[in-house]
XYZ file of C-alpha atoms in Angstrom:
537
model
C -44.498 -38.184 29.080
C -46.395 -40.140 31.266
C -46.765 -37.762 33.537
C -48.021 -35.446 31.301
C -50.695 -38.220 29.751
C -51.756 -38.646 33.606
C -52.468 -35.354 33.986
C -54.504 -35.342 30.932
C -56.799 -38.133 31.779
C -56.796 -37.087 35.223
C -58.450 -34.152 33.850
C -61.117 -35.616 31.858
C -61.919 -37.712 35.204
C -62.484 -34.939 37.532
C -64.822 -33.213 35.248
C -66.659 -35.887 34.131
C -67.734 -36.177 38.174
C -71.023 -33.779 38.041
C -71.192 -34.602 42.090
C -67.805 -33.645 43.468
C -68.433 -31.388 46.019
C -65.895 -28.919 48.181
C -66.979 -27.362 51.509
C -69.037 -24.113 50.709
C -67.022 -21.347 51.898
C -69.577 -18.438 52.268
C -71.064 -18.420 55.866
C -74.745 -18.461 54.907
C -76.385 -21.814 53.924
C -77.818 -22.749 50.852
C -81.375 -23.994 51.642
C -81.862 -26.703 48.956
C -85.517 -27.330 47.700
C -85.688 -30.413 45.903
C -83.202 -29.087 42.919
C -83.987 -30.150 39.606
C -82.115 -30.962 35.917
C -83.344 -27.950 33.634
C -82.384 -27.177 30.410
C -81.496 -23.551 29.049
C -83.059 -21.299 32.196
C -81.534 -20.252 34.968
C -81.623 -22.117 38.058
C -84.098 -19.616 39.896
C -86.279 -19.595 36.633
C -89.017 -22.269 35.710
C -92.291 -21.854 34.158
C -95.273 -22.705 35.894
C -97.147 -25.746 34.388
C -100.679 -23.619 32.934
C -102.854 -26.652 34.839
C -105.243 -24.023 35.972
C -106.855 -21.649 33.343
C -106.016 -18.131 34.989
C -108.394 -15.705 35.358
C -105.480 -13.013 36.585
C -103.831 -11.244 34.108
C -101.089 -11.958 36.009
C -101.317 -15.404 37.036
C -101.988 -14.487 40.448
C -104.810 -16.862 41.250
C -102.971 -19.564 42.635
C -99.563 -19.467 44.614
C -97.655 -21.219 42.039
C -98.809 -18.430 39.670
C -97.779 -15.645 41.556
C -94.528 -17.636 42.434
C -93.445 -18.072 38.688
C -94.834 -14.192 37.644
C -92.537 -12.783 40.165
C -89.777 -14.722 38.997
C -89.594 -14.226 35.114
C -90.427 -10.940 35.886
C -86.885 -10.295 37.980
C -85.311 -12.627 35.963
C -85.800 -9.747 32.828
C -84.992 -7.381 35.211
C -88.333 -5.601 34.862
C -88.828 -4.868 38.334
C -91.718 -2.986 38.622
C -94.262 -5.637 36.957
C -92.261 -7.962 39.706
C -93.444 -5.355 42.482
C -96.879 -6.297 41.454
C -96.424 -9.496 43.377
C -95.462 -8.577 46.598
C -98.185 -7.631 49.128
C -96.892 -3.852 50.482
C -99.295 -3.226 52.528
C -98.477 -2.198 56.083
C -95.228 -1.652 55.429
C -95.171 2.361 55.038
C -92.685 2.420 58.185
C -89.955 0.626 55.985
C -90.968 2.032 52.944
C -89.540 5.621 53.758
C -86.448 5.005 52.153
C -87.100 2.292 49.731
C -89.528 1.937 46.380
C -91.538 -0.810 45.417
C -89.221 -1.780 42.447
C -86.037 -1.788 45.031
C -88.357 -4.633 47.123
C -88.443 -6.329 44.286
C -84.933 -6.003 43.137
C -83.780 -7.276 46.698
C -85.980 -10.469 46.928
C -84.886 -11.448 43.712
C -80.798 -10.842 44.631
C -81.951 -13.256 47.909
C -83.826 -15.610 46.231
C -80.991 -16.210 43.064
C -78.244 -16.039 46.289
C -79.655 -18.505 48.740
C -82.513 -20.481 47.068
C -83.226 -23.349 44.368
C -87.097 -23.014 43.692
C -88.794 -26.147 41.799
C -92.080 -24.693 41.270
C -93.856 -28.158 41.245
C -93.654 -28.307 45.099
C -96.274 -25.180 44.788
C -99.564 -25.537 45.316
C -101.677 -24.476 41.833
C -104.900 -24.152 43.210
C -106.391 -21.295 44.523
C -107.287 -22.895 47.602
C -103.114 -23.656 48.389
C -101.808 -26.113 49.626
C -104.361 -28.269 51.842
C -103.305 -30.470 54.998
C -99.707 -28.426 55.285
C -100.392 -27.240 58.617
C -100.933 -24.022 57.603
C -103.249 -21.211 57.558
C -105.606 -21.392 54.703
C -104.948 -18.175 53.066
C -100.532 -18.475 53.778
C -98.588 -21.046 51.618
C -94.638 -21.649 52.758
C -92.452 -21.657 49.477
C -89.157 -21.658 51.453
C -86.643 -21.388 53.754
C -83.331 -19.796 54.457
C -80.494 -20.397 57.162
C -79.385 -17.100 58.567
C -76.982 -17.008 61.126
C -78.278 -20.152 62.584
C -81.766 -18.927 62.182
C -84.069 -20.142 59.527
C -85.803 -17.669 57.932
C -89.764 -18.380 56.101
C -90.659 -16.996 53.382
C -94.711 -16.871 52.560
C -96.939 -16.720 49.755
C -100.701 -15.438 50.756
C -103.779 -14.481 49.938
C -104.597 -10.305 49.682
C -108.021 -9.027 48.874
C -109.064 -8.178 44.743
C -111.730 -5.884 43.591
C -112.358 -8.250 40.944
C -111.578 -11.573 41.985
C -111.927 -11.597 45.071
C -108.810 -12.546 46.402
C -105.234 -13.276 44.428
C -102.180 -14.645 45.870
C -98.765 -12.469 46.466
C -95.403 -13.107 48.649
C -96.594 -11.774 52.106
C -95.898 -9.041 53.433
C -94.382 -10.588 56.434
C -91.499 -11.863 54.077
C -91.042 -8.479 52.722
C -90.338 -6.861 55.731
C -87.209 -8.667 56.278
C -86.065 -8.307 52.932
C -84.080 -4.578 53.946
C -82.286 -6.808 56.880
C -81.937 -10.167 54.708
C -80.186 -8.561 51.653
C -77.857 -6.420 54.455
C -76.836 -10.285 55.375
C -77.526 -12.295 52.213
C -77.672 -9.629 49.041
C -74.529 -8.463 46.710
C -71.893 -6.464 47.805
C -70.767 -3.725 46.437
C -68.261 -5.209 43.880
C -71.396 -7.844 42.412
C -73.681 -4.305 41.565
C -71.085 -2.387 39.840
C -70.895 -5.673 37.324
C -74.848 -6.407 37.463
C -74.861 -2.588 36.428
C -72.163 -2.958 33.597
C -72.207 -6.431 32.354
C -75.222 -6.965 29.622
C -77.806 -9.114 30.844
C -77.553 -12.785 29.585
C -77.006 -16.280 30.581
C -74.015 -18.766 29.808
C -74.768 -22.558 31.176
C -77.445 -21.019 33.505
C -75.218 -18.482 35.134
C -75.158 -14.813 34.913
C -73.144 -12.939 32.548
C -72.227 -10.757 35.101
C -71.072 -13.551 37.207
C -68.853 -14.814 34.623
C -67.322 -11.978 34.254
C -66.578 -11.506 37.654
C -64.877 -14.936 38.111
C -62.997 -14.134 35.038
C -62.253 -10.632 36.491
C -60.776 -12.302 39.745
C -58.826 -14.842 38.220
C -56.663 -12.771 35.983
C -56.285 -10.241 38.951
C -55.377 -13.036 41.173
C -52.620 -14.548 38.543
C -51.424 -10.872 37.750
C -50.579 -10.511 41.447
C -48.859 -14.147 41.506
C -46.740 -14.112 38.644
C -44.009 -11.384 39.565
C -43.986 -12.783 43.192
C -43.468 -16.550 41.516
C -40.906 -14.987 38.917
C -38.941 -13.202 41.748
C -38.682 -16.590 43.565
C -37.423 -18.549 40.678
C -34.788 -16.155 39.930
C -33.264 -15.482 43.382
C -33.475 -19.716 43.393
C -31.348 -19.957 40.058
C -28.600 -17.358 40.932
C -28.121 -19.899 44.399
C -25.668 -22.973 44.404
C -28.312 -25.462 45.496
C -28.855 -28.756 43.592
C -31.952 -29.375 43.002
C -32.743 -25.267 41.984
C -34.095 -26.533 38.302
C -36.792 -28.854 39.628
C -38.101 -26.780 42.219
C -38.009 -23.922 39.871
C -39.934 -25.574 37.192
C -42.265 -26.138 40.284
C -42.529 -22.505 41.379
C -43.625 -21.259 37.714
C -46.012 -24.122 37.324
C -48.503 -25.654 39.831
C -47.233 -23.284 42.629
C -47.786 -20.640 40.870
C -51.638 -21.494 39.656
C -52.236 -23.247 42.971
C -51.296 -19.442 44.870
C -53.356 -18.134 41.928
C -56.313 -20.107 43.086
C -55.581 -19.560 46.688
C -56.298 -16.313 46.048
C -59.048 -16.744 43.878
C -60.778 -18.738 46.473
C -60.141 -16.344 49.033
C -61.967 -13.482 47.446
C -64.552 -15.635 46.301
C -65.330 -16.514 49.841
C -66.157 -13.047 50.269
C -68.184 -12.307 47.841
C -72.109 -13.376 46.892
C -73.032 -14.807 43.916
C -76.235 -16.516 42.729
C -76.432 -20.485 44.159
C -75.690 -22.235 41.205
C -72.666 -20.064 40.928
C -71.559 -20.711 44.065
C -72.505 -24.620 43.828
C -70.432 -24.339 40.270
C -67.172 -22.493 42.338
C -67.579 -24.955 45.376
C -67.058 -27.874 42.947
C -63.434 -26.850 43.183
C -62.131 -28.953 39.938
C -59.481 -26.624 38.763
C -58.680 -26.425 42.170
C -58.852 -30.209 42.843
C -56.381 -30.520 39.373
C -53.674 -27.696 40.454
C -53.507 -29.924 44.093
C -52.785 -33.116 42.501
C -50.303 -31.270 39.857
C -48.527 -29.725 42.637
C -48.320 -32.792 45.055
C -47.396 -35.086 41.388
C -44.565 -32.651 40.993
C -43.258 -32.944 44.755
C -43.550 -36.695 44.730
C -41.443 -36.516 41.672
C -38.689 -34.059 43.296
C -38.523 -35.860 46.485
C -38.014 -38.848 44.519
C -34.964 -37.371 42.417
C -33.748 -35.842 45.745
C -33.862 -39.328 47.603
C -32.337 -41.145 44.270
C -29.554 -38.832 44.857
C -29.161 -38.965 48.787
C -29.563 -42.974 48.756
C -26.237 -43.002 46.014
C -24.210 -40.925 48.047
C -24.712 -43.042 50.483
C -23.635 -46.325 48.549
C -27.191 -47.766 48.630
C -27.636 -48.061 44.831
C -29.859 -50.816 45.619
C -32.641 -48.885 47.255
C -31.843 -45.960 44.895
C -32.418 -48.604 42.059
C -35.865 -49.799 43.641
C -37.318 -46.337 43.267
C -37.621 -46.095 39.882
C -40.108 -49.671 39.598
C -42.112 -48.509 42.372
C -42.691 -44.803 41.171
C -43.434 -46.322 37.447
C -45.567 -48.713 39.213
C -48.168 -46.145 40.637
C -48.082 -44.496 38.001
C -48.973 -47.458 35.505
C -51.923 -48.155 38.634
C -52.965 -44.511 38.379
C -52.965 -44.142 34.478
C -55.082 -47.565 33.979
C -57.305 -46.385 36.778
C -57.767 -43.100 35.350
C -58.385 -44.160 31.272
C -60.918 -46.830 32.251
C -63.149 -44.357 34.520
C -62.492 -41.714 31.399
C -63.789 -44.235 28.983
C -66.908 -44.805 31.310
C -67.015 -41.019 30.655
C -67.378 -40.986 27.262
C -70.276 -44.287 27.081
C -67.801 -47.577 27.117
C -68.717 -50.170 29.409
C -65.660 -50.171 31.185
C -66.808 -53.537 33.115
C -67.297 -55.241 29.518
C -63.410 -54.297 28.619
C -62.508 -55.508 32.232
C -64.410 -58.789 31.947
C -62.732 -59.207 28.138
C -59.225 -58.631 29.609
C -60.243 -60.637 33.057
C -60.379 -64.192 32.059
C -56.424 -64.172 30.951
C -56.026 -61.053 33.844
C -56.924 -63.312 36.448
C -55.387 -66.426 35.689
C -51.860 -64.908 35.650
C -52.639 -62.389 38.300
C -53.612 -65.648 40.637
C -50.307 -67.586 39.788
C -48.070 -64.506 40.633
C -50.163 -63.103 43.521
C -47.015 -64.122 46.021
C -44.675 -63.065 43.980
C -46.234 -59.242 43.667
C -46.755 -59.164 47.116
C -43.077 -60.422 48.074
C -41.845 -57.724 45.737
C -44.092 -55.322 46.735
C -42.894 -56.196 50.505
C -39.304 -55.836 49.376
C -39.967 -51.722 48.565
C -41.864 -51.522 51.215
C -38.924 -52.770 53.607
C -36.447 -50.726 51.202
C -38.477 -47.624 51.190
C -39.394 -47.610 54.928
C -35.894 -49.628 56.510
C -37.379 -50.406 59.444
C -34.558 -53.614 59.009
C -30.653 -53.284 58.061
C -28.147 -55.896 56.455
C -26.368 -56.396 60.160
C -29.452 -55.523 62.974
C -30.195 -57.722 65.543
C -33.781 -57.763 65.742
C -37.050 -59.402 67.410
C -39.416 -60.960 64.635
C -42.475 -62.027 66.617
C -41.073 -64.440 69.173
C -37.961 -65.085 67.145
C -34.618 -62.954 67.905
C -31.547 -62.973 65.319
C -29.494 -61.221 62.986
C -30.463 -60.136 59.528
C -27.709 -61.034 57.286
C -29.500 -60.110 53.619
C -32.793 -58.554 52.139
C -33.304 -60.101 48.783
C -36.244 -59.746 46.357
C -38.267 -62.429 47.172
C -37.505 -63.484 51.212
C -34.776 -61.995 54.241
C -32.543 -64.664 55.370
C -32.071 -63.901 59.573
C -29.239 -65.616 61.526
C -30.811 -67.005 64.753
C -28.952 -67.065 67.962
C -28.660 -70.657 67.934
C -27.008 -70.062 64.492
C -29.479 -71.487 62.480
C -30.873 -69.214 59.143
C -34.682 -68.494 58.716
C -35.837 -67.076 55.520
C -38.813 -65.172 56.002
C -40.687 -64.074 53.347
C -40.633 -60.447 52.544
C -44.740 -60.057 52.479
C -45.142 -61.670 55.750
C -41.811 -59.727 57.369
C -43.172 -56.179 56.086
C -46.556 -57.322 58.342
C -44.945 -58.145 61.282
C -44.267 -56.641 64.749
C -39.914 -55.709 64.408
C -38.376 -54.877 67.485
C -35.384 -53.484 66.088
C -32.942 -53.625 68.959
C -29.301 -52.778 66.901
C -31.399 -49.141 66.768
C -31.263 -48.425 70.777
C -29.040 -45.429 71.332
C -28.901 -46.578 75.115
C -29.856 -49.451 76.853
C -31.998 -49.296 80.218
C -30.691 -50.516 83.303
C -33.091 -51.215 86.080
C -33.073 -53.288 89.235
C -35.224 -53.412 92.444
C -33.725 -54.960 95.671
C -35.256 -55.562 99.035
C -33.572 -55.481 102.409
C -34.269 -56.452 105.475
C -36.640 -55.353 107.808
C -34.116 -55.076 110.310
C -32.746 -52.139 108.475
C -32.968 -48.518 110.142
C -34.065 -45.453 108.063
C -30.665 -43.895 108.400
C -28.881 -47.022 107.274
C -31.727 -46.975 104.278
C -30.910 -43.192 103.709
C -26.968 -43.543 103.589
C -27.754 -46.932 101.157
C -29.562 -44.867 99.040
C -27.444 -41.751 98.850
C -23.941 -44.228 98.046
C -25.674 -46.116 95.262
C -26.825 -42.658 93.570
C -23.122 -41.585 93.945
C -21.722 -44.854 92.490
C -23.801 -44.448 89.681
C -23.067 -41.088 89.113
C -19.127 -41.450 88.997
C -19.359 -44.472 86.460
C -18.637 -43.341 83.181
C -21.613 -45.270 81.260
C -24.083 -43.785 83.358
C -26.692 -41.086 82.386
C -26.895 -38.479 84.954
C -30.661 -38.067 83.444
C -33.164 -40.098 84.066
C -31.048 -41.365 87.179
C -33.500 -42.157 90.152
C -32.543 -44.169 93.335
C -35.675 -44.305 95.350
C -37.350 -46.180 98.365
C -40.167 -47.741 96.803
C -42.010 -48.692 99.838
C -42.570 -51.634 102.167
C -42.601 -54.669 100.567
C -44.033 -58.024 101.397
C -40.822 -59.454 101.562
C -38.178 -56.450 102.599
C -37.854 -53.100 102.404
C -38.138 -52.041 98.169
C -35.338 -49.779 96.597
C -35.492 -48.821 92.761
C -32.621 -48.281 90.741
C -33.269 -47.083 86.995
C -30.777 -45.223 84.817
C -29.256 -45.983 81.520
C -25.951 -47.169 79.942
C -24.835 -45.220 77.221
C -23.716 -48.069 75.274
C -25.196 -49.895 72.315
C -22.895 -53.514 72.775
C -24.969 -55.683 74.394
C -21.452 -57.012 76.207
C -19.864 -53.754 77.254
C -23.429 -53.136 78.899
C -22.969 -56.461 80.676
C -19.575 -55.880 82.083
C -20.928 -52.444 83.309
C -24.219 -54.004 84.976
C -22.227 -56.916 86.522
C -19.842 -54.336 88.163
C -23.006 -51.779 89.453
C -24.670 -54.724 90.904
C -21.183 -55.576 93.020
C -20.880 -51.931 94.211
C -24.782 -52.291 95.569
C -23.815 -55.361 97.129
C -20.881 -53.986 98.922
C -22.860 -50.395 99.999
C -25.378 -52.677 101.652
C -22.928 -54.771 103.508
C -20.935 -51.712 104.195
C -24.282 -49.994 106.282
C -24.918 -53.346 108.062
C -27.831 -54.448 106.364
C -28.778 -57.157 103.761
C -30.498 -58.159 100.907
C -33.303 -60.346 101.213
C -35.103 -63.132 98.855
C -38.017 -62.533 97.005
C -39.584 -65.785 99.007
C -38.243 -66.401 102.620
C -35.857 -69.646 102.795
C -34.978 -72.034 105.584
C -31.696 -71.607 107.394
C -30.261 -74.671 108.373
């Protein structure tokens, strides 16, 4: 149940964040001008401000005129009053194979694709915009990124018979409109549904869009759901243990998280207007199914380590589980109602400050006493330390004889008892040294100058052997090696390891190794020299 309530509010939290954004997965990008809050239009659509008294029947006097005209006019879809606002002149090369109203039709599927237009950045004079760096009669009213290339697009002035001159998006924008809408229009799949959908909006968004996402979703979860089902049942006819849980997992988040998955990938493929896209790259379904799925796995590898930690007699860490699971989950829930409640207009600070004053005083006087426990799972959950380890704590060496709630007690080597506490042990440095599977034995001796290579050679070879032919000894890593000249003597490594974990047995071995290199040196008529010369008496 508290799962489920979890889920719930976790729900209401991820949708009440308007600026949760996920990567954009198409590979053009969205060129961004100054977006603004509207109200019921689409994103692409806002009405010009009438500041200036028009003379145009169109509105084409200023840039911001012409801007808005164009737009309202694709927005209705009536394309060839739109076409009115584009300067085609000198473009009768490209305009074999393509009308006026298809011009239109294209810069408006680029524009709604790639674009957010606030029409209060345009200039409403006829003049333009003044001091922009620009030509007098050319106004910039965007940008787009195309293949690492950013693309202008241009308002400017054209010649009128009766007023002179009006303002229209420039021909040298229109001529890469064929190429742009090759790289940035709909595919296929978006015009059949622009064709077959009614026109409309729905929260700013195309129907036609809407019923696309719809469209993939159910195909996506149609192609899921017999693959899922197929999965489940081969898992229920096995023998294995935990084939309920994972099967509830298969039919539930795994199966709308592949769903998705799918979804997504599709998506990624296709265009859609830019407050579609910025509406699918939110990703809070997607977002939800994640957490559902990984809530679900924390929850099965929790029953499956339960199970595996009581098999193996350790009811005590199998007990601990339970508190700490409950305990993130009280830490998410409280987290997650008091951000939902800031959602719906509470002052969540107010209710914190109301429930701080008494909050604070009891948190303060059991502060060491949550971290010590919270030390104890951590130790429990983690065992970097067993009941029985000899261990390095810092600079102190001993054994650990029991892990209690609160503090460890450690048997020293002098055989005194420390009890550490359990917030301060789970911070320190443990060098756990029961856990060695091996333990390294290494030695460098020096002999004397006096010593001839051949003697150093046969020296060399018998040690190897010895070390080979004792039982302990790892043939690999085995090295016996003439390190060089030393200041004192001639330097010979020795490193290999004992494949032994008692600290005793590994003595006994060492002690007898280091009397067979004493005896190999002798036997070659050499010797082994100080670190430090000494005086001979």
């Amino acid at each position: 149940m508290v799962f489920k309530n979890t889920i719930v509010i976790i729900a209401f939290l991820l949708l009440a964040l308007p600026g949760f954004n996920s990567e954009a997965t198409s590979y053009n990008t969205l060129v961004t001008m100054q977006a603004q809050n509207q109200t019921d239009a689409p994103a692409l659509q806002a009405v010009a401000p009438t500041q200036y008294a028009y003379q145009d029947q169109l509105h084409r006097d200023t840039p911001r005129g012409a801007l808005a005209g164009f737009i309202n006019a694709a927005i209705k879809r009536d394309y060839q009053l739109a076409a009115l606002y584009l300067d085609l002149r000198y473009l009768a090369e490209n305009k074999l194979n393509q009308s006026d109203t298809e011009y239109a039709q294209q810069l408006h599927a680029i524009l709604e694709r790639n674009i957010w237009i606030n029409l209060e950045d345009i200039s409403d004079s006829p003049n333009g915009m003044l001091n922009d760096q620009q030509p007098e009669y050319r106004d910039l009213f965007g940008q787009i990124e195309v293949n690492g290339h950013a693309v202008t697009l241009w308002l400017q002035k054209v010649p009128d018979q009766q007023l002179g001159t009006i303002w229209k998006i420039s021909n040298a924008t229109l001529s890469k409109v064929p190429k742009l809408y090759q790289e940035l229009g709909y595919s296929p799949i978006v015009e059949w549904f622009i064709r077959y959908v009614p026109d409309g909006y729905l929260f700013k968004i195309n129907l036609w869009e809407w019923a696309l996402l719809l469209s993939y979703f159910v195909s996506a979860f149609i192609i899921t759901l017999p693959v899922t089902w197929l999965f489940k049942w081969l898992l229920l006819r096995s023998q294995y243990q935990f084939k309920q849980h994972i099967a509830a997992i298969i039919t539930g988040p795994l199966r709308l998280f592949l769903t998705l998955l799918i979804d997504r990938a599709w998506l990624a493929n296709t265009t859609l207007s830019a407050l579609a896209t910025e509406l699918v790259n939110t990703g809070v379904l997607f977002v939800l199914t994640i957490m559902w799925l990984v809530w679900s796995l924390i929850s099965l590898f929790q029953h499956m380590l339960r199970e595996h930690l009581i098999s193996k007699g350790n009811k005590q860490g199998a007990s601990l589980l339970r508190p700490l699971i409950n305990f993130v989950k009280v830490v998410l829930l409280i987290l997650a109602i008091l951000i939902w409640l800031e959602h719906l207009g509470f002052n969540a600070s107010a209710i914190l400050a109301g429930m701080g004053i008494g909050g604070i005083a009891i948190a303060l006087a059991s502060k060491q006493s949550i971290e010590n426990l919270i030390g104890t799972m951590t130790l429990y959950s983690a065992a970097p330390i067993k009941v029985g380890n000899l261990c390095n704590f810092g600079g102190m060496r001993g054994t650990v004889e029991e892990i209690g709630l609160r503090c460890t007690r450690i048997r020293t080597l002098d055989r005194s008892v420390i009890h550490v506490p359990n917030a301060k042990l789970a911070e320190m440095e443990i060098e756990n040294i029961s856990e060695r599977e091996k333990i390294r034995f290494k030695s460098d001796i020096r002999l004397d100058y006096a010593t001839t290579s051949a003697q150093l050679k046969a020296i060399t070879e018998d040690i190897k052997t010895v070390f080979e032919a004792h039982e302990l000894v790892d043939k690999s890593p085995l090295r016996v090696t003439f390190k060089g000249f030393g200041l004192h003597g001639l330097e010979v490594n020795i490193f290999a390891y004992l494949a032994t974990t008692s600290l005793p047995k590994y003595q006994l071995a060492a002690e007898q190794l280091q009397y067979d290199i004493m005896d190999i040196v002798a036997k070659h008529g050499s010797k082994i020299v100080p670190v430090a010369p000494y005086a001979q008496a």
